Structures are given as C-alpha cells and as structure tokens.
Amino acid sequence: MPSAPPSGKKINMMANKTLLSKFFIAAVALVAAAIALPAAAQVGLPVVNMTDDGSGGTKYSLTLQLLALMSVLTLLPSLLLMMTSFVRIIIVFSLLRQALGTAQTPPNQVLVGLALFLTLFIMAPVLSSVYDDAITPYFEEQISFETAMVAAEAPIRTFMLNQTRESDIGMFLEIAGNTEVTEPADVPFLTLVPAFITSELKSAFSIGFLIYIPFVVIDLVVASVLMSMGMMMLSPMMISMPFKLMLFVLVDGWTLIMGSLTASFALS
C-alpha cells in the first residue's frame, strides 16, 4: 500500500531547513573567500547604481550584491561563535582569569584577540579546504553554486562532527523528532550546529575545572595558614594571588594552555 504523501506543513519545514542550511554554508564560504582570496584577485562590487529617471534627474540604488554582503557581515559574530573553535577557547580563557583571581587582567580585548587568532590558527585547514574545493572552482566557473555549497559544507561538517558528542546529536534529533538518521553524514546541518555548541560548552567547562584545581588548593592552603595565625580579617585572595601568578609563570602556563587547547580539537 503506497504511503501517504507528506503534508504541506512538513514540506515547508523541510524547505526552510534546506534554505537555512544553504545560507549558513554560503555565509561561511564568503568568509573563507574574504580571508583567503588575494587582494589582487578581488573583484569590486558596484556600490551604487545610477539610472536616468527620464526627466533629467538621476536615481541612486544599492545593488543586491552589496545588500547581501552587508547581511553576511552582520552574521559574522554568530558564525564565529556557532561553527568554529572560538566558544571553547574564550570560555577557557575566562575561567583561567577567574581562577587566577586577577579580576580584569588580562582585559577582555586581549582575551578576545587571543581567542580570535587561535581560532584562525585551528580553523586554517578547514578554511583552506573550503577555499580550494569550493571558492576557487566556483570563481573560475568550473562548478555551479549548488555544487560549491556542497563542497564548502563537507569540511565544516567534518570539523563539527569530530568535536560533537553522539549523545548531544541524539538529544537534538530526538527533540526534532527525526528518526531517519543512521549515519553522521545524514545529520541535518541545523541539528548539528546546536549539538556542536553544546559539546563545546561541555568541553570548555571540563577544561576549566582541571585548570581551577591547583589554584583552589593554593587558596585553601593560604586560608588555613591565615586562620591558624589568627588573621581572619585578612582576605585570602589578596595573599594567594602572588603565589598563583608565580605558579602559573613557573610552569609556563600560557604555553601549556595554548598547546592543550589546540591539541584538544580533533582535526583529522
């Protein structure tokens, strides 16, 4: 007995998910092109179109390409947070600063800058694959736009799948009511993104917990010594901070943190 055709509501939802997924990939592809494309090869977009209105006047209008580019630029922070290693890195840096007890040192601008450049370093192979497999062939008119989107999605999907826990993917598939997924390649892109973010949050807090342990031990030792000396009114945080900084410098903490964060990402 033939199965009933899908309802119009279900077809619309599937179409919307497909359009949103293509939009995400197209935005990432444009970002990769802006990073990797040499300046000499960039082609300028006409900013304003000027047309004669027939009465001797001139009408000015923005091009659709410029409007699309401006829309993509507004989504750059979201793309950076959702589909790259930025989330894990910036959370670990923030927890490290709290563990050291240095308040606003390093300042937020420094932490964000470090996280940004470390993200570019980690994501360089992925962006290079997007540029070589999708951007360049499309600009040279060797493949169509749809083929370029599929080629651009592959390295991004592979990166996110390598960092995402199966339990997180299963949870979002269950919430979405999708029981047809049997392989990682079948996971919808709009399901993979929130699962990836959830896994990144778990990984970041796990690393932050391990970073906190030695500094908590120093706080406990300092607090015990002050209590035994009867200095209950003296803040243990003020006394323990120099010892925390000394420990962090002696073990070359920044090198350990940077190296461990980079190695924590599965890029193969």
mmCIF file of C-alpha atoms in Angstrom:
data_model
loop_
_atom_site.group_PDB
_atom_site.id
_atom_site.type_symbol
_atom_site.label_atom_id
_atom_site.label_comp_id
_atom_site.label_asym_id
_atom_site.label_seq_id
_atom_site.Cartn_x
_atom_site.Cartn_y
_atom_site.Cartn_z
ATOM 1 C CA MET A 1 0.000 0.000 0.000
ATOM 2 C CA PRO A 2 1.601 3.308 -1.044
ATOM 3 C CA SER A 3 2.443 5.699 1.772
ATOM 4 C CA ALA A 4 0.570 8.957 2.083
ATOM 5 C CA PRO A 5 2.289 11.996 0.580
ATOM 6 C CA PRO A 6 3.888 14.385 3.078
ATOM 7 C CA SER A 7 1.704 17.223 4.253
ATOM 8 C CA GLY A 8 2.223 20.771 3.047
ATOM 9 C CA LYS A 9 3.406 21.893 6.503
ATOM 10 C CA LYS A 10 6.106 19.201 6.588
ATOM 11 C CA ILE A 11 7.266 20.099 3.071
ATOM 12 C CA ASN A 12 7.517 23.770 4.046
ATOM 13 C CA MET A 13 9.544 22.932 7.179
ATOM 14 C CA MET A 14 11.935 20.759 5.148
ATOM 15 C CA ALA A 15 12.321 23.501 2.550
ATOM 16 C CA ASN A 16 13.006 26.124 5.232
ATOM 17 C CA LYS A 17 15.656 23.926 6.859
ATOM 18 C CA THR A 18 17.338 23.364 3.488
ATOM 19 C CA LEU A 19 17.355 27.096 2.714
ATOM 20 C CA LEU A 20 18.749 27.971 6.156
ATOM 21 C CA SER A 21 21.477 25.341 5.839
ATOM 22 C CA LYS A 22 22.486 26.678 2.423
ATOM 23 C CA PHE A 23 22.505 30.204 3.831
ATOM 24 C CA PHE A 24 24.839 29.185 6.688
ATOM 25 C CA ILE A 25 27.237 27.455 4.293
ATOM 26 C CA ALA A 26 27.140 30.320 1.823
ATOM 27 C CA ALA A 27 27.988 32.791 4.571
ATOM 28 C CA VAL A 28 30.920 30.678 5.748
ATOM 29 C CA ALA A 29 32.133 30.315 2.180
ATOM 30 C CA LEU A 30 32.084 34.083 1.749
ATOM 31 C CA VAL A 31 34.062 34.489 4.974
ATOM 32 C CA ALA A 32 36.639 31.963 3.780
ATOM 33 C CA ALA A 33 36.884 33.752 0.461
ATOM 34 C CA ALA A 34 37.435 37.095 2.154
ATOM 35 C CA ILE A 35 40.275 35.615 4.242
ATOM 36 C CA ALA A 36 41.985 33.526 1.595
ATOM 37 C CA LEU A 37 41.436 35.458 -1.636
ATOM 38 C CA PRO A 38 44.486 37.544 -2.633
ATOM 39 C CA ALA A 39 43.898 41.239 -2.839
ATOM 40 C CA ALA A 40 44.937 41.352 -6.478
ATOM 41 C CA ALA A 41 42.287 38.815 -7.431
ATOM 42 C CA GLN A 42 39.389 40.513 -5.685
ATOM 43 C CA VAL A 43 36.720 41.992 -7.905
ATOM 44 C CA GLY A 44 34.990 45.125 -6.666
ATOM 45 C CA LEU A 45 31.249 45.275 -6.263
ATOM 46 C CA PRO A 46 29.359 48.241 -7.668
ATOM 47 C CA VAL A 47 28.209 50.123 -4.610
ATOM 48 C CA VAL A 48 25.569 52.374 -6.165
ATOM 49 C CA ASN A 49 23.648 52.102 -9.426
ATOM 50 C CA MET A 50 22.804 55.385 -11.141
ATOM 51 C CA THR A 51 19.877 55.457 -13.575
ATOM 52 C CA ASP A 52 18.212 58.257 -15.517
ATOM 53 C CA ASP A 53 14.625 58.828 -14.434
ATOM 54 C CA GLY A 54 13.634 60.246 -17.831
ATOM 55 C CA SER A 55 13.177 63.818 -16.639
ATOM 56 C CA GLY A 56 16.823 64.810 -16.489
ATOM 57 C CA GLY A 57 17.280 63.545 -12.927
ATOM 58 C CA THR A 58 19.268 60.631 -11.588
ATOM 59 C CA LYS A 59 18.108 57.827 -9.304
ATOM 60 C CA TYR A 60 20.511 56.051 -6.964
ATOM 61 C CA SER A 61 20.011 52.486 -5.714
ATOM 62 C CA LEU A 62 22.113 49.943 -3.835
ATOM 63 C CA THR A 63 22.969 46.700 -5.602
ATOM 64 C CA LEU A 64 21.678 43.375 -4.347
ATOM 65 C CA GLN A 65 25.257 42.111 -4.067
ATOM 66 C CA LEU A 66 26.108 44.883 -1.622
ATOM 67 C CA LEU A 67 22.989 44.234 0.439
ATOM 68 C CA ALA A 68 23.813 40.524 0.583
ATOM 69 C CA LEU A 69 27.392 41.287 1.617
ATOM 70 C CA MET A 70 26.199 43.628 4.367
ATOM 71 C CA SER A 71 23.805 40.945 5.629
ATOM 72 C CA VAL A 72 26.637 38.401 5.776
ATOM 73 C CA LEU A 73 28.850 40.851 7.664
ATOM 74 C CA THR A 74 26.195 41.257 10.349
ATOM 75 C CA LEU A 75 26.212 37.465 10.844
ATOM 76 C CA LEU A 76 29.979 37.144 11.195
ATOM 77 C CA PRO A 77 29.954 37.138 15.038
ATOM 78 C CA SER A 78 27.271 34.443 15.095
ATOM 79 C CA LEU A 79 29.126 32.328 12.553
ATOM 80 C CA LEU A 80 32.319 32.707 14.564
ATOM 81 C CA LEU A 81 30.557 31.536 17.725
ATOM 82 C CA MET A 82 28.488 28.743 16.229
ATOM 83 C CA MET A 83 30.732 26.820 13.877
ATOM 84 C CA THR A 84 34.333 27.345 14.997
ATOM 85 C CA SER A 85 36.562 26.678 17.997
ATOM 86 C CA PHE A 86 36.018 30.189 19.395
ATOM 87 C CA VAL A 87 33.465 29.150 22.048
ATOM 88 C CA ARG A 88 35.724 26.648 23.789
ATOM 89 C CA ILE A 89 38.764 28.924 23.681
ATOM 90 C CA ILE A 90 37.153 32.092 25.045
ATOM 91 C CA ILE A 91 35.384 30.222 27.870
ATOM 92 C CA VAL A 92 38.628 28.531 28.944
ATOM 93 C CA PHE A 93 40.421 31.885 28.930
ATOM 94 C CA SER A 94 37.660 33.456 31.019
ATOM 95 C CA LEU A 95 37.735 30.620 33.563
ATOM 96 C CA LEU A 96 41.523 30.856 33.726
ATOM 97 C CA ARG A 97 41.307 34.551 34.572
ATOM 98 C CA GLN A 98 38.761 33.842 37.308
ATOM 99 C CA ALA A 99 40.906 31.024 38.710
ATOM 100 C CA LEU A 100 43.901 33.346 38.907
ATOM 101 C CA GLY A 101 41.741 35.933 40.673
ATOM 102 C CA THR A 102 43.163 38.803 38.613
ATOM 103 C CA ALA A 103 39.768 40.486 38.027
ATOM 104 C CA GLN A 104 40.069 42.261 34.648
ATOM 105 C CA THR A 105 43.655 41.277 33.857
ATOM 106 C CA PRO A 106 44.167 40.343 31.068
ATOM 107 C CA PRO A 107 41.394 42.629 29.796
ATOM 108 C CA ASN A 108 38.548 41.345 27.643
ATOM 109 C CA GLN A 109 40.055 42.808 24.476
ATOM 110 C CA VAL A 110 43.241 40.800 24.989
ATOM 111 C CA LEU A 111 41.381 37.560 25.669
ATOM 112 C CA VAL A 112 39.119 38.014 22.655
ATOM 113 C CA GLY A 113 42.121 38.820 20.465
ATOM 114 C CA LEU A 114 43.981 35.722 21.654
ATOM 115 C CA ALA A 115 40.890 33.573 21.137
ATOM 116 C CA LEU A 116 40.339 35.021 17.669
ATOM 117 C CA PHE A 117 43.843 34.374 16.382
ATOM 118 C CA LEU A 118 43.985 30.926 17.980
ATOM 119 C CA THR A 119 40.655 30.183 16.291
ATOM 120 C CA LEU A 120 42.069 31.241 12.915
ATOM 121 C CA PHE A 121 45.103 29.027 13.543
ATOM 122 C CA ILE A 122 42.954 25.998 14.401
ATOM 123 C CA MET A 123 40.426 26.589 11.621
ATOM 124 C CA ALA A 124 43.045 27.293 8.915
ATOM 125 C CA PRO A 125 42.892 23.763 7.415
ATOM 126 C CA VAL A 126 39.099 23.909 7.271
ATOM 127 C CA LEU A 127 39.034 27.350 5.647
ATOM 128 C CA SER A 128 41.727 26.297 3.199
ATOM 129 C CA SER A 129 39.660 23.267 2.188
ATOM 130 C CA VAL A 130 36.590 25.448 1.693
ATOM 131 C CA TYR A 131 38.582 27.878 -0.422
ATOM 132 C CA ASP A 132 40.347 25.242 -2.542
ATOM 133 C CA ASP A 133 37.381 22.912 -3.054
ATOM 134 C CA ALA A 134 34.500 25.391 -3.321
ATOM 135 C CA ILE A 135 35.505 29.055 -3.658
ATOM 136 C CA THR A 136 38.216 28.759 -6.320
ATOM 137 C CA PRO A 137 36.326 26.362 -8.662
ATOM 138 C CA TYR A 138 33.196 28.500 -8.373
ATOM 139 C CA PHE A 139 35.034 31.745 -9.152
ATOM 140 C CA GLU A 140 36.673 30.034 -12.130
ATOM 141 C CA GLU A 141 33.194 28.899 -13.286
ATOM 142 C CA GLN A 142 34.161 25.226 -13.092
ATOM 143 C CA ILE A 143 31.259 24.258 -10.811
ATOM 144 C CA SER A 144 27.777 25.591 -10.134
ATOM 145 C CA PHE A 145 26.706 27.449 -6.993
ATOM 146 C CA GLU A 146 24.869 24.405 -5.615
ATOM 147 C CA THR A 147 27.919 22.197 -6.140
ATOM 148 C CA ALA A 148 30.102 24.809 -4.443
ATOM 149 C CA MET A 149 27.777 24.831 -1.428
ATOM 150 C CA VAL A 150 28.022 21.045 -1.094
ATOM 151 C CA ALA A 151 31.824 21.207 -1.385
ATOM 152 C CA ALA A 152 32.005 24.008 1.209
ATOM 153 C CA GLU A 153 29.773 22.152 3.655
ATOM 154 C CA ALA A 154 31.887 18.984 3.711
ATOM 155 C CA PRO A 155 34.979 20.264 5.647
ATOM 156 C CA ILE A 156 32.842 22.344 8.026
ATOM 157 C CA ARG A 157 30.562 19.387 8.761
ATOM 158 C CA THR A 158 33.581 17.105 9.279
ATOM 159 C CA PHE A 159 35.152 19.547 11.753
ATOM 160 C CA MET A 160 31.963 19.907 13.787
ATOM 161 C CA LEU A 161 31.238 16.162 13.788
ATOM 162 C CA ASN A 162 34.745 15.459 15.106
ATOM 163 C CA GLN A 163 34.107 17.734 18.107
ATOM 164 C CA THR A 164 30.480 16.784 18.804
ATOM 165 C CA ARG A 165 29.389 14.044 21.192
ATOM 166 C CA GLU A 166 26.963 11.447 19.880
ATOM 167 C CA SER A 167 24.743 11.953 22.932
ATOM 168 C CA ASP A 168 24.284 15.629 22.074
ATOM 169 C CA ILE A 169 23.400 14.841 18.468
ATOM 170 C CA GLY A 170 20.964 12.178 19.648
ATOM 171 C CA MET A 171 19.290 14.607 22.048
ATOM 172 C CA PHE A 172 18.628 17.226 19.367
ATOM 173 C CA LEU A 173 17.489 14.567 16.880
ATOM 174 C CA GLU A 174 15.025 13.333 19.491
ATOM 175 C CA ILE A 175 13.782 16.864 20.131
ATOM 176 C CA ALA A 176 13.334 17.411 16.382
ATOM 177 C CA GLY A 177 11.535 14.063 16.041
ATOM 178 C CA ASN A 178 13.997 12.893 13.406
ATOM 179 C CA THR A 179 14.353 9.112 13.480
ATOM 180 C CA GLU A 180 15.672 8.650 9.949
ATOM 181 C CA VAL A 181 19.331 9.467 10.710
ATOM 182 C CA THR A 182 21.547 6.373 10.662
ATOM 183 C CA GLU A 183 24.967 7.848 9.799
ATOM 184 C CA PRO A 184 26.803 11.052 10.788
ATOM 185 C CA ALA A 185 26.578 12.291 7.203
ATOM 186 C CA ASP A 186 22.766 12.218 7.471
ATOM 187 C CA VAL A 187 22.610 14.610 10.439
ATOM 188 C CA PRO A 188 20.834 17.825 9.330
ATOM 189 C CA PHE A 189 23.061 20.862 9.464
ATOM 190 C CA LEU A 190 20.633 22.792 11.667
ATOM 191 C CA THR A 191 20.699 19.916 14.154
ATOM 192 C CA LEU A 192 24.474 19.579 14.070
ATOM 193 C CA VAL A 193 25.126 23.237 14.922
ATOM 194 C CA PRO A 194 23.345 23.331 18.348
ATOM 195 C CA ALA A 195 24.760 19.887 19.178
ATOM 196 C CA PHE A 196 28.240 21.184 18.348
ATOM 197 C CA ILE A 197 27.781 24.251 20.567
ATOM 198 C CA THR A 198 26.540 22.087 23.451
ATOM 199 C CA SER A 199 29.552 19.800 23.160
ATOM 200 C CA GLU A 200 31.893 22.775 23.029
ATOM 201 C CA LEU A 201 30.392 24.154 26.242
ATOM 202 C CA LYS A 202 30.852 20.803 27.976
ATOM 203 C CA SER A 203 34.470 20.549 26.814
ATOM 204 C CA ALA A 204 35.233 24.130 27.859
ATOM 205 C CA PHE A 205 33.856 23.664 31.382
ATOM 206 C CA SER A 206 35.673 20.332 31.755
ATOM 207 C CA ILE A 207 38.976 22.008 30.879
ATOM 208 C CA GLY A 208 38.140 24.923 33.180
ATOM 209 C CA PHE A 209 37.540 22.513 36.070
ATOM 210 C CA LEU A 210 41.004 20.999 35.621
ATOM 211 C CA ILE A 211 42.538 24.479 35.496
ATOM 212 C CA TYR A 212 40.783 25.513 38.712
ATOM 213 C CA ILE A 213 42.070 22.619 40.864
ATOM 214 C CA PRO A 214 45.671 23.789 41.563
ATOM 215 C CA PHE A 215 44.563 27.349 42.236
ATOM 216 C CA VAL A 216 41.826 26.193 44.628
ATOM 217 C CA VAL A 217 44.466 24.189 46.509
ATOM 218 C CA ILE A 218 46.586 27.339 46.882
ATOM 219 C CA ASP A 219 43.555 29.252 48.179
ATOM 220 C CA LEU A 220 42.816 26.541 50.739
ATOM 221 C CA VAL A 221 46.414 26.433 51.962
ATOM 222 C CA VAL A 222 46.623 30.217 52.280
ATOM 223 C CA ALA A 223 43.250 30.388 54.050
ATOM 224 C CA SER A 224 44.310 27.667 56.507
ATOM 225 C CA VAL A 225 47.584 29.437 57.289
ATOM 226 C CA LEU A 226 45.833 32.765 57.861
ATOM 227 C CA MET A 227 43.247 31.116 60.125
ATOM 228 C CA SER A 228 45.965 29.428 62.170
ATOM 229 C CA MET A 229 47.720 32.782 62.561
ATOM 230 C CA GLY A 230 44.513 34.483 63.680
ATOM 231 C CA MET A 231 44.404 36.783 60.646
ATOM 232 C CA MET A 232 40.734 36.164 59.926
ATOM 233 C CA MET A 233 40.100 39.716 58.698
ATOM 234 C CA LEU A 234 42.776 39.489 56.006
ATOM 235 C CA SER A 235 41.467 38.406 52.591
ATOM 236 C CA PRO A 236 42.992 35.057 51.499
ATOM 237 C CA MET A 237 42.521 36.058 47.843
ATOM 238 C CA MET A 238 44.875 39.004 48.222
ATOM 239 C CA ILE A 239 47.602 36.837 49.757
ATOM 240 C CA SER A 240 47.187 33.862 47.412
ATOM 241 C CA MET A 241 47.246 35.865 44.158
ATOM 242 C CA PRO A 242 51.062 36.313 44.065
ATOM 243 C CA PHE A 243 51.527 32.580 44.674
ATOM 244 C CA LYS A 244 49.069 31.773 41.875
ATOM 245 C CA LEU A 245 50.879 34.075 39.471
ATOM 246 C CA MET A 246 54.249 32.635 40.479
ATOM 247 C CA LEU A 247 52.989 29.066 39.926
ATOM 248 C CA PHE A 248 51.450 29.996 36.568
ATOM 249 C CA VAL A 249 54.674 31.630 35.363
ATOM 250 C CA LEU A 250 56.968 28.862 36.642
ATOM 251 C CA VAL A 251 55.059 26.127 34.808
ATOM 252 C CA ASP A 252 54.859 28.279 31.633
ATOM 253 C CA GLY A 253 51.098 28.402 31.933
ATOM 254 C CA TRP A 254 50.254 30.274 28.755
ATOM 255 C CA THR A 255 52.203 27.809 26.611
ATOM 256 C CA LEU A 256 50.505 24.876 28.343
ATOM 257 C CA ILE A 257 47.041 26.399 27.918
ATOM 258 C CA MET A 258 47.558 27.305 24.255
ATOM 259 C CA GLY A 259 49.078 23.946 23.382
ATOM 260 C CA SER A 260 46.466 21.948 25.270
ATOM 261 C CA LEU A 261 43.591 23.885 23.716
ATOM 262 C CA THR A 262 44.967 23.407 20.212
ATOM 263 C CA ALA A 263 45.554 19.690 20.796
ATOM 264 C CA SER A 264 42.048 19.243 22.227
ATOM 265 C CA PHE A 265 40.487 19.707 18.809
ATOM 266 C CA ALA A 266 40.202 16.618 16.619
ATOM 267 C CA LEU A 267 41.099 17.869 13.146
ATOM 268 C CA SER A 268 41.582 14.548 11.361
#
